[in-house]
mmCIF file of C-alpha atoms in Angstrom:
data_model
loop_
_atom_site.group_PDB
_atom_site.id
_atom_site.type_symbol
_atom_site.label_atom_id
_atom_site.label_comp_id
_atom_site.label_asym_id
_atom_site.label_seq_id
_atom_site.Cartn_x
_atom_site.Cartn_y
_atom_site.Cartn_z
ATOM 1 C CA UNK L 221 0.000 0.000 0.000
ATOM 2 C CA UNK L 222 2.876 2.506 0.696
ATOM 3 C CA UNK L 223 4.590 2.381 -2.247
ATOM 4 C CA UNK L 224 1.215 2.575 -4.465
ATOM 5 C CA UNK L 225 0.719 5.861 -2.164
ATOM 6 C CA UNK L 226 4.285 7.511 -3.272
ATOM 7 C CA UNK L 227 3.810 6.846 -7.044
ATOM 8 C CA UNK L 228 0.708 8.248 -6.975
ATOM 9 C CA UNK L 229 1.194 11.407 -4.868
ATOM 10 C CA UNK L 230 3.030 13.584 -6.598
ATOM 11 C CA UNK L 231 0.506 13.270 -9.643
ATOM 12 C CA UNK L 232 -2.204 14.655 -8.041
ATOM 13 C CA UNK L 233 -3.494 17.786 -9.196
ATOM 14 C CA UNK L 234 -5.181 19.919 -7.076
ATOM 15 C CA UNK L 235 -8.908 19.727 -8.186
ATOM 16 C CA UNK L 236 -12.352 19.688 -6.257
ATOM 17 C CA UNK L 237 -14.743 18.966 -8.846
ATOM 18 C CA UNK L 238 -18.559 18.694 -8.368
ATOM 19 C CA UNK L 239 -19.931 15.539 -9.440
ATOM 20 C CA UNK L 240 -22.942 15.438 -11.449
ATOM 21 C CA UNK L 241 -25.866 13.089 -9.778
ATOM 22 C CA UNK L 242 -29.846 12.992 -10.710
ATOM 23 C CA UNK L 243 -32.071 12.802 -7.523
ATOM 24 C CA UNK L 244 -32.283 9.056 -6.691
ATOM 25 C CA UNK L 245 -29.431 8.139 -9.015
ATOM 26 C CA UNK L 246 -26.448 6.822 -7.493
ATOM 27 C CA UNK L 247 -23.501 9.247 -8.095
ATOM 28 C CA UNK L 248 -20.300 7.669 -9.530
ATOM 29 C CA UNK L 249 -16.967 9.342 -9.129
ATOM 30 C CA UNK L 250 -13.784 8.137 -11.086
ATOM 31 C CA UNK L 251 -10.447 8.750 -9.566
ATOM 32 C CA UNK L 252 -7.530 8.648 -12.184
ATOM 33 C CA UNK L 253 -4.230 8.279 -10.980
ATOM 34 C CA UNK L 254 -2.030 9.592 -13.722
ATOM 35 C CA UNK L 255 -0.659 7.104 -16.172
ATOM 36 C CA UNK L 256 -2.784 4.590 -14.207
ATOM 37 C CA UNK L 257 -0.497 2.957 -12.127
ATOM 38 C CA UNK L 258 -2.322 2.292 -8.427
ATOM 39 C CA UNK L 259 -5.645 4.016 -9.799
ATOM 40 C CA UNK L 260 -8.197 3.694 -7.316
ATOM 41 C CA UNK L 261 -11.510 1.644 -8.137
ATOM 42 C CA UNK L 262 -13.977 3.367 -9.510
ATOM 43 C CA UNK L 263 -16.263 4.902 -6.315
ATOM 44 C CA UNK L 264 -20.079 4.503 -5.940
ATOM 45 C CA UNK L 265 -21.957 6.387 -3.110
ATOM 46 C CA UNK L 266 -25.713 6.536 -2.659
ATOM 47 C CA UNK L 267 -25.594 10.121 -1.771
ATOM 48 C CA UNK L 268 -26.893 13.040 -3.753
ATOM 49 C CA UNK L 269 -24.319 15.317 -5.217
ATOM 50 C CA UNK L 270 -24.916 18.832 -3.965
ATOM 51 C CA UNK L 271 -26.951 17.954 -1.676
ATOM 52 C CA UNK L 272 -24.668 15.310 0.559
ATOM 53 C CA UNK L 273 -21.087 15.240 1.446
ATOM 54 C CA UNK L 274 -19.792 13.556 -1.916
ATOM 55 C CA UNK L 275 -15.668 12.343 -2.225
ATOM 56 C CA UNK L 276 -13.510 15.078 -4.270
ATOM 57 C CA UNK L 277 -12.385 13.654 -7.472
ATOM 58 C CA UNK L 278 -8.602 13.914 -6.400
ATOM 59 C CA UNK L 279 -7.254 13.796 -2.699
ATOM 60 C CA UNK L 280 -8.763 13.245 0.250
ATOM 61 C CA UNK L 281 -10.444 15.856 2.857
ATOM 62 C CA UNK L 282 -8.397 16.698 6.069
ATOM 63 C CA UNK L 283 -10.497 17.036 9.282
ATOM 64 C CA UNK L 284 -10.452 16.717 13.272
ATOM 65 C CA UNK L 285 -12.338 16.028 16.450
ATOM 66 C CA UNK L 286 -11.352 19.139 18.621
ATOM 67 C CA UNK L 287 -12.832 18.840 21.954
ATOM 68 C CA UNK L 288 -14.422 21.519 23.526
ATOM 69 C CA UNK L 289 -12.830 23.621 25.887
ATOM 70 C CA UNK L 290 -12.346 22.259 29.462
ATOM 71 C CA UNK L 291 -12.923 19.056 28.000
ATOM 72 C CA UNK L 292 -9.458 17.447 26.676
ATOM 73 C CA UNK L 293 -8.477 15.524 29.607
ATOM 74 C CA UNK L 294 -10.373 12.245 30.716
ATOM 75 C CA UNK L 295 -11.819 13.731 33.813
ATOM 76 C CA UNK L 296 -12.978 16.386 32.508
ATOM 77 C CA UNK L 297 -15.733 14.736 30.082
ATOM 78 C CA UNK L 298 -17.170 11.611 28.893
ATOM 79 C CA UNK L 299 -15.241 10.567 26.303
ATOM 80 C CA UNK L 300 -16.637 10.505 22.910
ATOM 81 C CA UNK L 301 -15.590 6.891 22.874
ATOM 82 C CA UNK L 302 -17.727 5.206 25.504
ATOM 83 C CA UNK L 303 -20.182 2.546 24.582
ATOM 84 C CA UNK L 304 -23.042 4.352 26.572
ATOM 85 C CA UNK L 305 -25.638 5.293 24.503
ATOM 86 C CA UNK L 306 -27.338 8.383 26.157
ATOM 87 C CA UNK L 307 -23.727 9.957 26.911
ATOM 88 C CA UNK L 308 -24.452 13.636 26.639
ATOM 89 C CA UNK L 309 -23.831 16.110 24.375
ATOM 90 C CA UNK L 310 -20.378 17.895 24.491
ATOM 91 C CA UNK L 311 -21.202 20.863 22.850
ATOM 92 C CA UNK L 312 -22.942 24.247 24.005
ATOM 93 C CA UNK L 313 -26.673 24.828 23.761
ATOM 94 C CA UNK L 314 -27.285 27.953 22.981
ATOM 95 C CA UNK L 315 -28.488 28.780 19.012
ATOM 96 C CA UNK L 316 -25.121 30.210 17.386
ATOM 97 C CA UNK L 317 -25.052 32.912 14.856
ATOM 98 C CA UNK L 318 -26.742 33.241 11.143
ATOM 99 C CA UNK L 319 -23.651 34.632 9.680
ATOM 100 C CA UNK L 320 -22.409 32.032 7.909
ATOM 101 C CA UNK L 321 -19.851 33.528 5.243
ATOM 102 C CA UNK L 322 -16.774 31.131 4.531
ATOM 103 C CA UNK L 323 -13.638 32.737 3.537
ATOM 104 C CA UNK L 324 -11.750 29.334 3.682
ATOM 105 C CA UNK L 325 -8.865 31.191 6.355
ATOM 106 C CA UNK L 326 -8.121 29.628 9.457
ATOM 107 C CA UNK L 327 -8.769 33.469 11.031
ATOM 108 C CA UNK L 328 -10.262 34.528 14.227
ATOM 109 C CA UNK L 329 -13.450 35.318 12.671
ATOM 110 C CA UNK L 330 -15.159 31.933 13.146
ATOM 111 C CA UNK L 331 -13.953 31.728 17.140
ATOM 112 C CA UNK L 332 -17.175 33.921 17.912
ATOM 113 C CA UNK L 333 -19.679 31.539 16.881
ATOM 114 C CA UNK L 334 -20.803 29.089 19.306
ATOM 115 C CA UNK L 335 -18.411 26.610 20.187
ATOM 116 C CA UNK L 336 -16.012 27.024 17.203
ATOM 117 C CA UNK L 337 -13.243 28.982 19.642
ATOM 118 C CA UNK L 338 -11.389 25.601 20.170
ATOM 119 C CA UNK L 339 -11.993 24.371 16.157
ATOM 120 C CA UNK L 340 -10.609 27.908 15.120
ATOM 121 C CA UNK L 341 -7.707 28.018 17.571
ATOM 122 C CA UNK L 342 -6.757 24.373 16.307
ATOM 123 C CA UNK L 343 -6.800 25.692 12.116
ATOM 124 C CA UNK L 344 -4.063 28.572 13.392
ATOM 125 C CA UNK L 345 -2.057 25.775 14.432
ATOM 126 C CA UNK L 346 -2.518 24.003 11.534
ATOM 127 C CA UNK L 347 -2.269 27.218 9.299
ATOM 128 C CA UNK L 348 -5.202 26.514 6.917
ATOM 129 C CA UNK L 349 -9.534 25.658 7.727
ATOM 130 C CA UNK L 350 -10.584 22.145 8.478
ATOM 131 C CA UNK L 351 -12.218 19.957 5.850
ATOM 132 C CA UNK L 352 -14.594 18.532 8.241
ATOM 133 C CA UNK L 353 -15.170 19.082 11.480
ATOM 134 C CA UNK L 354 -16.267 15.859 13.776
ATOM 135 C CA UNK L 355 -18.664 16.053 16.919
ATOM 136 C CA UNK L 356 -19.886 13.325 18.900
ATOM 137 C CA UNK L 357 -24.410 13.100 20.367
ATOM 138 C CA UNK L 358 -25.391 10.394 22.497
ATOM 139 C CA UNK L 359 -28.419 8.392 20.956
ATOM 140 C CA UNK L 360 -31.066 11.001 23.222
ATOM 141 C CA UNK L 361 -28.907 13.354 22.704
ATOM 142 C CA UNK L 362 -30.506 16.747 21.078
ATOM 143 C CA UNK L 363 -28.831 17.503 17.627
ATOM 144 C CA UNK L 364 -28.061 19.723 15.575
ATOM 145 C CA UNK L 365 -27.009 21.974 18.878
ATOM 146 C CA UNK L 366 -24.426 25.058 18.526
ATOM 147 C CA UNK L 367 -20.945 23.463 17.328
ATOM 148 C CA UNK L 368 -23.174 21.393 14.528
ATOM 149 C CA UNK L 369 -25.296 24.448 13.549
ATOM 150 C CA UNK L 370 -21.708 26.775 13.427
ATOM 151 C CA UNK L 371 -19.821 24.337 11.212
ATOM 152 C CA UNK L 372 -22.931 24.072 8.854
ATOM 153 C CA UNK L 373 -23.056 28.067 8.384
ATOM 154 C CA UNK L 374 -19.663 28.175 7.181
ATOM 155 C CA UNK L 375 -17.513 25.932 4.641
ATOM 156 C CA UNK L 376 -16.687 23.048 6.442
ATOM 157 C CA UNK L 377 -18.358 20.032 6.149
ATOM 158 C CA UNK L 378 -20.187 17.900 9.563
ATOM 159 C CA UNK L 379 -19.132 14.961 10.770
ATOM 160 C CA UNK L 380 -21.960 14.102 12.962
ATOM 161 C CA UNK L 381 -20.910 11.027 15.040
ATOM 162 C CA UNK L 382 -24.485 9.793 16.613
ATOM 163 C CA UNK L 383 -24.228 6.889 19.236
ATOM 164 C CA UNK L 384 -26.176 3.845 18.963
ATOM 165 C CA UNK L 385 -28.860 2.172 20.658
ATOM 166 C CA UNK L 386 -30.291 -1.777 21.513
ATOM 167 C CA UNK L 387 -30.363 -2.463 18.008
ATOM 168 C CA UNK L 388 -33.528 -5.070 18.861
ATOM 169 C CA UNK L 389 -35.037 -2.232 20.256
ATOM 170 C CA UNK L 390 -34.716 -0.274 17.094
ATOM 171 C CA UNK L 391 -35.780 -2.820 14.471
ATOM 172 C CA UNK L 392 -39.207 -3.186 16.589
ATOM 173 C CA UNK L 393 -39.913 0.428 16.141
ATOM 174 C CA UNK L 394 -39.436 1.599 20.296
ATOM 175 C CA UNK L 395 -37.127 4.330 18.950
ATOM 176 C CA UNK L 396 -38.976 5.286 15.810
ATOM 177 C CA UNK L 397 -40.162 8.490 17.481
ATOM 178 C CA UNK L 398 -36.497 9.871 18.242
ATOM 179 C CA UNK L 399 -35.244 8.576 14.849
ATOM 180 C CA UNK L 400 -37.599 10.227 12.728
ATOM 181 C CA UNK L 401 -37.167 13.999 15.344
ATOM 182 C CA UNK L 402 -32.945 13.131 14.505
ATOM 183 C CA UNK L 403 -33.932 12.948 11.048
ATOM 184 C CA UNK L 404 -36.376 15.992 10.591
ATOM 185 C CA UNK L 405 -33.875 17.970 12.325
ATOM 186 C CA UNK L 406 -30.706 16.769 10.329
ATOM 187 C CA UNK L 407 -32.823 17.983 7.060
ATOM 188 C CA UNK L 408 -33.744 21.055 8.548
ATOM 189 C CA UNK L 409 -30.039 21.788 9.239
ATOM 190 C CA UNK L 410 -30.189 22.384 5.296
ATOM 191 C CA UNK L 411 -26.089 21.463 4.704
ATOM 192 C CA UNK L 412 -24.271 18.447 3.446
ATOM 193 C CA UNK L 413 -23.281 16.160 6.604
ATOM 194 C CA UNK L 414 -21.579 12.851 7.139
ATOM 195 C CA UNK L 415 -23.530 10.541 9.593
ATOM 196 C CA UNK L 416 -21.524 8.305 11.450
ATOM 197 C CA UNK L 417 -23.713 6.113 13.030
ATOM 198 C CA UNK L 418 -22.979 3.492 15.873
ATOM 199 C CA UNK L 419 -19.465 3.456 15.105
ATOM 200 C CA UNK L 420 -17.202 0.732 16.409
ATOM 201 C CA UNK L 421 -20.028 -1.547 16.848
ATOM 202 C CA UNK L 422 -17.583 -4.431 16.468
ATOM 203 C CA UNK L 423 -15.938 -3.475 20.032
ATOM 204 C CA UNK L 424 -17.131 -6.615 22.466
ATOM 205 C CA UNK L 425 -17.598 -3.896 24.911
ATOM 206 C CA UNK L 426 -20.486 -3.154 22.772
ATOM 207 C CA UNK L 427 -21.568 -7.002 22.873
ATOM 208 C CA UNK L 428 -24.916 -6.126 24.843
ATOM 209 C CA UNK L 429 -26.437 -3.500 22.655
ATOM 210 C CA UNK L 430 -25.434 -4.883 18.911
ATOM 211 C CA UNK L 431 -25.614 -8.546 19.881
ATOM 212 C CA UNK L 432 -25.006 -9.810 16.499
ATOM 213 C CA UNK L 433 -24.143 -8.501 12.901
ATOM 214 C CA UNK L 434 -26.857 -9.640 11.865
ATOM 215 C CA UNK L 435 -28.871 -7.166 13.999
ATOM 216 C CA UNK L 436 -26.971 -4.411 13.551
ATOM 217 C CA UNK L 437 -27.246 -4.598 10.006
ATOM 218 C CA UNK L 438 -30.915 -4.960 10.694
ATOM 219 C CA UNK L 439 -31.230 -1.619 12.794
ATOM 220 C CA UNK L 440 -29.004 -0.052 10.247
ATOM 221 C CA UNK L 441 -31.224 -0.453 7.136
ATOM 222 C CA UNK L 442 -34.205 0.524 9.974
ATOM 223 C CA UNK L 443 -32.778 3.890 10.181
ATOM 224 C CA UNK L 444 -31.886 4.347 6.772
ATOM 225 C CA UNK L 445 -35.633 3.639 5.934
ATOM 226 C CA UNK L 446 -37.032 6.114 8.184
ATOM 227 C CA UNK L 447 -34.401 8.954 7.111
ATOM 228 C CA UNK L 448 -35.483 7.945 3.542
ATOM 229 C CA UNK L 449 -39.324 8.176 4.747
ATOM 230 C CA UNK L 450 -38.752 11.664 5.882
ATOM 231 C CA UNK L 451 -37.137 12.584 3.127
ATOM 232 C CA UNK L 452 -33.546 13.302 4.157
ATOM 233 C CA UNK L 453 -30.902 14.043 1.091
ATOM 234 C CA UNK L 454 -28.573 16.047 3.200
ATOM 235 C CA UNK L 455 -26.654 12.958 4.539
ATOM 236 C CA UNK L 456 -23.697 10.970 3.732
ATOM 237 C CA UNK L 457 -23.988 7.254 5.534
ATOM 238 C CA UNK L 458 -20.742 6.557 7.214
ATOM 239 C CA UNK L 459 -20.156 2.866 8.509
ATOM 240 C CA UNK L 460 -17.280 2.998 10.635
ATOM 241 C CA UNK L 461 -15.844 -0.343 13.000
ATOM 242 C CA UNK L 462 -12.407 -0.482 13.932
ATOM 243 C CA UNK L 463 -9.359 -1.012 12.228
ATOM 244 C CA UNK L 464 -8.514 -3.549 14.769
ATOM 245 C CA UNK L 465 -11.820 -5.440 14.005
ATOM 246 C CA UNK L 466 -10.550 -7.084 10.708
ATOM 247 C CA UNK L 467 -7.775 -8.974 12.270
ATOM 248 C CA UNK L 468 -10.071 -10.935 14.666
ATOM 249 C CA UNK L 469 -13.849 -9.699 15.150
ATOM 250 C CA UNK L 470 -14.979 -10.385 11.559
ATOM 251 C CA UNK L 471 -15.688 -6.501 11.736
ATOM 252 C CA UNK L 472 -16.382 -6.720 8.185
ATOM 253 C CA UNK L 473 -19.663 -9.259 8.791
ATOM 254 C CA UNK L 474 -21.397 -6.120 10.099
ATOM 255 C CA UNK L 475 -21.123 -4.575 6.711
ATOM 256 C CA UNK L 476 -24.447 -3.443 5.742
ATOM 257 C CA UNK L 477 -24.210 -3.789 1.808
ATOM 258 C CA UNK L 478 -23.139 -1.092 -0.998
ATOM 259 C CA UNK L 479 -26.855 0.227 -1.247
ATOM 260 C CA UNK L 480 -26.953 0.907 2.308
ATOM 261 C CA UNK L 481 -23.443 2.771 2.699
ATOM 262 C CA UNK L 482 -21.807 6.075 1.391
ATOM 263 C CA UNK L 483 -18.421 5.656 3.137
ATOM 264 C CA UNK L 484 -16.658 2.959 4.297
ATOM 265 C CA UNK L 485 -14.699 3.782 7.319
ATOM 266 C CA UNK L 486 -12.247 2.854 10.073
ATOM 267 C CA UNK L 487 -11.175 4.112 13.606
ATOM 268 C CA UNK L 488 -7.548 2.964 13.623
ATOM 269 C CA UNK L 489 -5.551 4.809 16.484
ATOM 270 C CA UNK L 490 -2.421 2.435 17.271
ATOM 271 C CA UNK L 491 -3.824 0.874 20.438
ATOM 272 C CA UNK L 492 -2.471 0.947 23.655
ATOM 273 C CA UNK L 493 -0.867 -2.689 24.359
ATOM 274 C CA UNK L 494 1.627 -1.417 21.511
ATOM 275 C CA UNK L 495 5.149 0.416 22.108
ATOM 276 C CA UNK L 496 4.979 1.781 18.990
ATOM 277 C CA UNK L 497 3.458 1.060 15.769
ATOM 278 C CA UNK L 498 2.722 2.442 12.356
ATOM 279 C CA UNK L 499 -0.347 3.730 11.060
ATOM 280 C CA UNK L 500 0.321 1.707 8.080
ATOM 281 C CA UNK L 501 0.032 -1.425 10.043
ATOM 282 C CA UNK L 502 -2.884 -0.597 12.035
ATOM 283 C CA UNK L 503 -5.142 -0.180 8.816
ATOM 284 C CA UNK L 504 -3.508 -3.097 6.598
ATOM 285 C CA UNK L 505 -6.224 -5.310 7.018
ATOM 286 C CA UNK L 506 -9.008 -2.894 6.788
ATOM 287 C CA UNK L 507 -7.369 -1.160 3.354
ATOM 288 C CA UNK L 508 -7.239 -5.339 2.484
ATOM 289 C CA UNK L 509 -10.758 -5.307 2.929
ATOM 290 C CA UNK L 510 -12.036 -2.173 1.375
ATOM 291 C CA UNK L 511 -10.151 -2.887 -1.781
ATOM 292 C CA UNK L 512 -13.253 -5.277 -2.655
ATOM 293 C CA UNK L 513 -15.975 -2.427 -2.553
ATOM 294 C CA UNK L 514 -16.125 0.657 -4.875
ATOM 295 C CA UNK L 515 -16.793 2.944 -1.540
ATOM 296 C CA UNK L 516 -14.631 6.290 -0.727
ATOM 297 C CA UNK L 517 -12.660 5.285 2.609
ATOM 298 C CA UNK L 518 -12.295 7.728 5.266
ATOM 299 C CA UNK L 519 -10.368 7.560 8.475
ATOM 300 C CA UNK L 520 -12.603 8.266 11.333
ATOM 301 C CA UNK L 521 -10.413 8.744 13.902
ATOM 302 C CA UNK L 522 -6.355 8.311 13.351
ATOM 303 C CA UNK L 523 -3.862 10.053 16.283
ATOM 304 C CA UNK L 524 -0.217 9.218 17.627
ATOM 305 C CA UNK L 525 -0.053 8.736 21.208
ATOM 306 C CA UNK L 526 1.791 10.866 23.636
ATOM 307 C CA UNK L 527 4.143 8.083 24.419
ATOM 308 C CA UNK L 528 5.762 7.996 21.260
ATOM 309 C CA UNK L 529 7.901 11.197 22.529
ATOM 310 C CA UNK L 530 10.053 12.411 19.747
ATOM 311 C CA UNK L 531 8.781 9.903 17.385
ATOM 312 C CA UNK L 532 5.634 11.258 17.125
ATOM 313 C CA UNK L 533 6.579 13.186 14.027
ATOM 314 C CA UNK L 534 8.086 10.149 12.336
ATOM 315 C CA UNK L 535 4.756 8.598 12.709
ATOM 316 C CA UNK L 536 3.147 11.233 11.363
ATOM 317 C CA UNK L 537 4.793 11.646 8.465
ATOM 318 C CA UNK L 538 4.667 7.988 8.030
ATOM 319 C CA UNK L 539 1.212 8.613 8.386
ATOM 320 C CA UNK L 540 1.106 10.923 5.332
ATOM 321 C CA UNK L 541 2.861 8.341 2.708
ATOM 322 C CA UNK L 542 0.328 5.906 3.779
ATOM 323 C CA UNK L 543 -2.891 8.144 3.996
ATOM 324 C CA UNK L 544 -1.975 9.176 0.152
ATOM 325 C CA UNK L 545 -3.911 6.340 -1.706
ATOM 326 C CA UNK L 546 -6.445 6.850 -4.689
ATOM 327 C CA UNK L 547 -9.252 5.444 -2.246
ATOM 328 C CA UNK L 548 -8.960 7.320 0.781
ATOM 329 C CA UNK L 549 -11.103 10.555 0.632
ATOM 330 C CA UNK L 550 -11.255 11.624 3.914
ATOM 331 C CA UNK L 551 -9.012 11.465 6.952
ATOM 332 C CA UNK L 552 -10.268 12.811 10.608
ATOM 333 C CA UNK L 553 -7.537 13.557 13.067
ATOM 334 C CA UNK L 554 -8.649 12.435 16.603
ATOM 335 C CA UNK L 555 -6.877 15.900 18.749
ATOM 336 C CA UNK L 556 -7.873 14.680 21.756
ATOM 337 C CA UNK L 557 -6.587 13.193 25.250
ATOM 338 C CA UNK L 558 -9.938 12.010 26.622
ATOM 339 C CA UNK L 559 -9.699 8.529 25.807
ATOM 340 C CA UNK L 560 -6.812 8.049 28.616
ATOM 341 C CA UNK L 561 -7.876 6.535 31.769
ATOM 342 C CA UNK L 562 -5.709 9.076 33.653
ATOM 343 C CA UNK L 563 -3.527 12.196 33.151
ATOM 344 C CA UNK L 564 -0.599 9.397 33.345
ATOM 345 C CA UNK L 565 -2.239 7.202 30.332
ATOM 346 C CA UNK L 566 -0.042 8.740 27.308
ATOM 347 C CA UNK L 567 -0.411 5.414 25.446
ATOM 348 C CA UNK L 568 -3.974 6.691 24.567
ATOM 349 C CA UNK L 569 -3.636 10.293 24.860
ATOM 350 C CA UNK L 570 -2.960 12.381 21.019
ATOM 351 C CA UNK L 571 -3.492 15.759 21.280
ATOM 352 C CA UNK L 572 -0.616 17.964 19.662
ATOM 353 C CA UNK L 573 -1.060 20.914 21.401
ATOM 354 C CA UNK L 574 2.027 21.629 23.384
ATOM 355 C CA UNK L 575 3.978 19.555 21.354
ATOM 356 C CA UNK L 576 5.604 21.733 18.794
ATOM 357 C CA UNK L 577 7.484 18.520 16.943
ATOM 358 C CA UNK L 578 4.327 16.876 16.421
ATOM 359 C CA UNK L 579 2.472 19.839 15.631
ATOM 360 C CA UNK L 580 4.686 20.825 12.744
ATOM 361 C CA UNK L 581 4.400 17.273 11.165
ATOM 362 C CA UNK L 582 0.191 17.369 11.329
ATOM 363 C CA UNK L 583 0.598 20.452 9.445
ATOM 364 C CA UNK L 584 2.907 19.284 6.978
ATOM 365 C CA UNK L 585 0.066 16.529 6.705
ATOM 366 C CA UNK L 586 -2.642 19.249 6.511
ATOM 367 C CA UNK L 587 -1.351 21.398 4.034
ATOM 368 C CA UNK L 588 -0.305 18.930 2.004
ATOM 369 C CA UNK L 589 -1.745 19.070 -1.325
ATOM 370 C CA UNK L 590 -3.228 15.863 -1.185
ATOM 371 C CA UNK L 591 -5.167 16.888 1.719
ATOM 372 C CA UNK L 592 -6.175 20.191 0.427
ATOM 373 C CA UNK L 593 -8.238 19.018 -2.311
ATOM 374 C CA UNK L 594 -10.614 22.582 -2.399
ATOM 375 C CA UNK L 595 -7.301 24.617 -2.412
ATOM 376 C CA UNK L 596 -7.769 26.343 0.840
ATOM 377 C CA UNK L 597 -5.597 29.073 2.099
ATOM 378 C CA UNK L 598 -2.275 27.679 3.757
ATOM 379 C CA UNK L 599 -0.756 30.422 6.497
ATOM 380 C CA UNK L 600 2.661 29.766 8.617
ATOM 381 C CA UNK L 601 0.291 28.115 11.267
ATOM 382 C CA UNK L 602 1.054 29.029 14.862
#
């Protein structure tokens, strides 16, 4: 996989083309690779062009989870992680501003609206705007709330990562009520967002809620229906396990099929029983995997742990050579320490901030033009 990614990266030309998609049509992009060499399969998503998040024809989108303020250590918050599904909402409540005028530069201007001040102080760091910017609802959670309604008034794209639920439950219609509110509200929202539902349902700490595949799938295609009943274009499905799933929990068994699925997807953070290991080796069986469906891939949730020390921006930049493949289209970094069980846990702890080594090699990540696929202003960062 790595050395497909370095004959193909310095070939790509910076484009972000709209695709062209008839309302219940299934929109087809083709990503060329040059003379050909590596070219990614040709990539089938159920979502609307125009209307839902759709992959750009070349490159792949950069974006992040930044917690919210007074929320990046683990005992500050519930992390966004925990199986729980009525974990609260993370973000503010109160209704954010109208303005919604992009300018596609990681300035100040965005920190006023309601809780973008920690997104926006993350893009100076970075030196150019976020793709996409990730939050995290609990399955009773109230959504689209400030941070979701912010990021939809400007130009970045939502990553709205929704908990799940009893998936029995859901297949015999006790939820219906909530789904179809979630979904009336998602549409009213009026933007392009990715839906990343019930992700990492592989996890066996989620045993008791998914029970089997078979019912996840089930609940899946549920949902799907009643977003479809209320008429909901705006979304792009994102079907996310882990990484770590395809090397032992048959993550791949809770597929839901390529009509039910927009993005295929993969949390794939190192793990913490490791003393150091390469991205490219945390997603090798996943990438294996994906190869087989015509699906953009994104990376949900990718970080390098604190313990890593001054190898941190190795990893990153080992990171970049393998993120640079015709079939990824999206890659979220997870800036975040919450997922450590305490301020000593560094194995699962990645935020950058602080760590000016580590920092400089997720921007030379970001600004890459790979990752820059809508040409967006690149400033020193800092």
């Amino acid at each position: 996989m790595k050395a497909r990614s370095r004959t193909t990266r310095a070939r790509m030309p910076i484009v972000a083309t709209a695709l062209l998609a008839t309302a219940g049509m299934i929109a087809t992009v083709a990503a060329s690779c040059g003379d050909g060499a590596g070219a990614a399969p040709k990539i089938t998503t159920t979502a609307r062009a125009g209307v839902a998040p759709v992959p750009p024809e070349q490159g792949a989108y950069f974006g992040a989870w930044v917690p919210p303020e007074g929320t990046g250590l683990p005992s500050d918050s519930p992390s966004p992680s925990a199986s729980s599904s009525d974990s609260p909402s993370d973000t503010p409540s109160e209704s954010p501003s109208d303005s919604g005028s992009p300018s596609g530069s990681p300035s100040g201007k965005d920190a006023g609206k309601p809780g973008m001040a920690p997104v926006a102080g993350f893009e100076r760091q970075l030196g150019r705007q976020l793709d996409i910017v990730q939050s995290y609802r609990g399955w009773k959670s109230d959504f689209p709330g400030a941070l979701e309604k912010s990021v939809a008034g400007g130009n970045r794209y939502l990553l709205l990562t929704w908990a799940g639920a009893d998936t029995r439950e859901i297949v015999q219609g006790e939820h219906d009520e909530l789904i179809e509110r979630r979904a009336r509200a998602v549409k009213a929202l009026g933007k392009p967002v990715f839906l990343r539902w019930s992700r990492d349902m592989d996890k066996s700490s989620n045993g008791r809620r998914v029970h089997s595949a078979d019912d996840f799938i089930a609940a899946w295609k549920h949902l799907r229906e009643i977003f479809k009943r209320e008429k909901v274009d705006n979304v792009a499905w994102v079907w996310c396990p882990t990484a770590r799933g395809f090397s032992g929990a048959n993550a791949g068994s809770y597929y839901p099929g390529d009509d039910q699925v927009d993005w295929i997807c993969a949390d794939a953070q190192p793990g913490g029983d490791y003393d150091y290991r390469d991205l490219s080796e945390a997603v090798k069986l996943f990438m294996e995997w994906a190869r087989g469906r015509r699906k953009p891939i994104m990376i949900g949730e990718f970080g390098v742990p604190k313990s890593y020390g001054m190898r941190r921006a190795q990893w990153l930049r080992e990171a970049a050579k393998t993120l640079q493949d015709p079939q990824v289209k999206a890659v979220v970094y997870f800036n975040s320490d919450e997922q450590a069980e305490s301020a000593r846990d560094k194995r699962r702890a990645y935020s950058v901030v602080g760590d000016k080594h580590a920092t400089s090699a997720l921007r030379e990540l970001a600004t890459t033009p790979y990752f820059n696929p809508r040409n967006l202003p690149v400033t020193s960062g800092g």
